[in-house]
Phi, psi and omega in degrees: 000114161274133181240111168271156183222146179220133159315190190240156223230348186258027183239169189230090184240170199297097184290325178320308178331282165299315155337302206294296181301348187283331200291354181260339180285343185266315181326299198310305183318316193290320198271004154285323161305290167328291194301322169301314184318316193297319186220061151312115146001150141300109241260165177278323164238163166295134180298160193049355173315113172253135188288177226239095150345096187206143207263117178226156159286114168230174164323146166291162183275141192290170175289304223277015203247319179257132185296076180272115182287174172290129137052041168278344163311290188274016193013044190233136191270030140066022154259175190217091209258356217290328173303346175256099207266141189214123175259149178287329140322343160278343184289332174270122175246141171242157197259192195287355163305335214081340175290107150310103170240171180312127194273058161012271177303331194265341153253002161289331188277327205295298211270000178259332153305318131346278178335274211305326183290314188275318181100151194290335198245072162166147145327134175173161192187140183215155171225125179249158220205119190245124164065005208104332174238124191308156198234327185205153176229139186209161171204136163224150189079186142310130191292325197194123174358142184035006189256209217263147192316182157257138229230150181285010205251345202277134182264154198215150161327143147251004182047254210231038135255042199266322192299330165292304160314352172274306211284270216314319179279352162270313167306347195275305190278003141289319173296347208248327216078352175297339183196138205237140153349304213228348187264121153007092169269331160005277178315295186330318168253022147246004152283321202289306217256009160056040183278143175292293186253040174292172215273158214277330177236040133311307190298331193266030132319117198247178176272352173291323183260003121353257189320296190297354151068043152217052109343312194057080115226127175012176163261318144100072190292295163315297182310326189242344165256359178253016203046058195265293203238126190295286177239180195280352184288312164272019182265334182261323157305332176295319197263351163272003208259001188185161172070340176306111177269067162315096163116027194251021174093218168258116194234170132281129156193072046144320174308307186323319191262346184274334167294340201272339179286301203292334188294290158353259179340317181308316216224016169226335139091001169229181182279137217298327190287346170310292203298289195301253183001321171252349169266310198257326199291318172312312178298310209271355174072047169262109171296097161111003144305134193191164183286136172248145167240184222278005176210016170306155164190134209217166180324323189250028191220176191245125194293134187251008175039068179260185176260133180341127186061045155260152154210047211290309175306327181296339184250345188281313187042213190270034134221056155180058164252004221250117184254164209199159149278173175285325166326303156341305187270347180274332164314303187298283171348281180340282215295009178222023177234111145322317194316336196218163192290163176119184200273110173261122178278356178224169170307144154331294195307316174289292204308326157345274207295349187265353150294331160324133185259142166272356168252359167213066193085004192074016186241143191277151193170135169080246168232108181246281181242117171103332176233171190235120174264121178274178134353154140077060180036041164277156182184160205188200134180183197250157174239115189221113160247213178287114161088332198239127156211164184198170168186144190232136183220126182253109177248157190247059177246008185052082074289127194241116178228113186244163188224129178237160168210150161238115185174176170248044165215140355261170210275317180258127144293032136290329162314320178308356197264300200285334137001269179287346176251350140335299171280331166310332212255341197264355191256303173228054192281000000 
């Protein structure tokens, strides 16, 4: 387990120092990188091995197999966190000079608190983000049954907080002009995707109602967890050609974002994982994120163990294939809060518009384009597939915290919000 630790960059501590110490934390960091490169584990399966498609009568997938955030309607997760009190100035200890170093003792209780919430037998690794800057990393269990620990560098399925990378990079090509809010994109993807017979309140599909997942389409359950579909290209074809109800409110539904990688595709004229990769990943300097399928397992990445004759990643595409660290995912958040320093991929004014909900008013609440809004001006969103859960959360105590697990605790990823801060409160409480 590698743990980094970094200042906060709106306290006003000894930067000479602090310099001296990051350079050391990156030595550590790189020979810890040499070392993985040098003797990567065995993958539990062969890499690029994809499973073998097959349209069967099989059961709907159990709740814990669909990807569903918690409680998005009201965007209130039915925890009550307010007792779990923490100061943030503890995470940091300074000395009588002002130089800051890492609190040690205070993220070791942190990350035992973790352990202990999540459990010794399943995979998990979380990074909280202060001001802008990661402050801390953690890993826990094992990468692949009996194999080698898990390290913070190591990537886990995110499920369907792949639909906020999505958003962000939809949003970029509203700001660019390729694509507006509110004008009919409909025809587009049925030029694109040559559909013969799409369904009748396809066209005057906007993009707004996409991101808001009030498109009226099914959740489509079968389709994207029974082998309902090879991919997400033949999941969308499926799902514009019947059943779309325009104007039937707000449902989640997993089609909704996978059209949206394609709409992506359509309309920049390269592959959707292209586009994110040179719009968003690159900029934030992030590496080795990437589309996975459902028995893929590649060195660095945690196994999410799934059962046989699935193909669920081949078909979500982009909205849930994308696996990340947690580190990763606190970056991009960052890259969408004014509030704190760094290279921002959209405007205030845009990241602002990813909280609306379009049915109450324009006031954030609930699932607005991309994000999921909690309580106390919070806001994230959660990923839950087979074996995986996860949550990226931005609280407006400026702590950014994503947490990934491949295991079955906790049973909602939503849970994961009073997790952490639970442990946060118990570290430096």
């Amino acid at each position: 387990m590698v743990t980094v630790m970094f200042r906060s960059s709106s306290r006003s501590w000894d930067v000479g120092r602090l310099g001296a110490t990051l350079a050391v934390v990156a030595m550590l960091t790189a020979a810890c990188g040499q070392a993985r490169a040098a003797a990567p584990p065995d993958p539990e399966f062969t890499s690029g091995e994809r499973a073998e498609p097959t349209v069967v009568e099989t059961p709907l997938p159990s709740e814990g197999d669909i990807v569903l955030p918690d409680d998005v309607e009201s965007g209130d997760t039915g925890t009550d966190d307010a007792g779990d009190e923490f100061d943030v100035a503890d995470m940091v200890v300074l000395d009588d000079a002002g130089n800051a170093s890492p609190n040690l003792s205070g993220w070791s209780a942190f990350d035992a608190a973790m352990q202990r919430r999540l459990g010794i037998n399943q995979a998990s690794s979380v990074a909280v983000m202060i001001d802008g800057e990661v402050v801390h990393a953690g890993a826990y269990g094992v990468r692949v049954a009996g194999g080698d620990a898990v390290e913070t560098t190591d990537r886990f399925r995110i499920a369907s907080i792949s639909k906020t990378i999505t958003a962000i990079v939809t949003m970029q090509l509203v700001e660019d002009g390729l694509l507006t809010l509110d004008d009919p994109v409909g025809q587009v993807l049925i030029d694109h995707l040559k559909l013969a017979s799409p369904d009748a309140d396809v066209a005057p599909t906007t993009v707004r109602e996409l991101l808001s997942h009030t498109a009226g389409f099914p959740q489509h359950e079968g389709t994207f967890f029974s082998n309902g579909a090879t991919s997400c290209t033949d999941a969308a074809i499926k799902g514009l050609s019947s059943g779309v109800n325009s104007g039937s409110g707000y449902r989640y539904s997993n089609m909704s974002y996978c059209v949206l990688g394609i709409l992506i595709e359509a309309v920049t004229g390269q592959a959707y994982e292209r586009v994110v990769e040179d719009r968003l990943l690159e900029p934030l300097g992030i590496e080795g994120m990437r589309f996975t399928s459902t028995y893929e397992l590649g060195p660095d990445e945690v196994s999410h163990y799934p059962t046989p004759n699935r193909n669920f990643m081949e078909v979500l595409g982009a909205a849930g294939s994308w696996n990340a660290t947690p580190t990763d995912l606190v970056r991009i958040m960052n890259s969408i809060d004014h509030a704190t320093p760094g290279w921002k991929a959209i405007s205030e004014e845009t990241a602002r518009s990813m909280r609306f909900r379009i049915d109450t008013g324009q006031q954030p609440g609930g699932y607005g384009l991309g994000l999921i809004n909690y309580e106390n001006d919070t806001f994230g969103h959660t990923g839950t597939i087979q074996n995986t859960h996860a949550m990226l959360l931005r609280q407006p105590d400026g702590i950014t915290w994503a947490v990934t697990v491949a295991g079955g605790t906790p049973s909602e990823s939503g849970n994961l919000r009073s997790i952490v801060r639970s442990a946060l409160a118990e570290a430096f409480g």
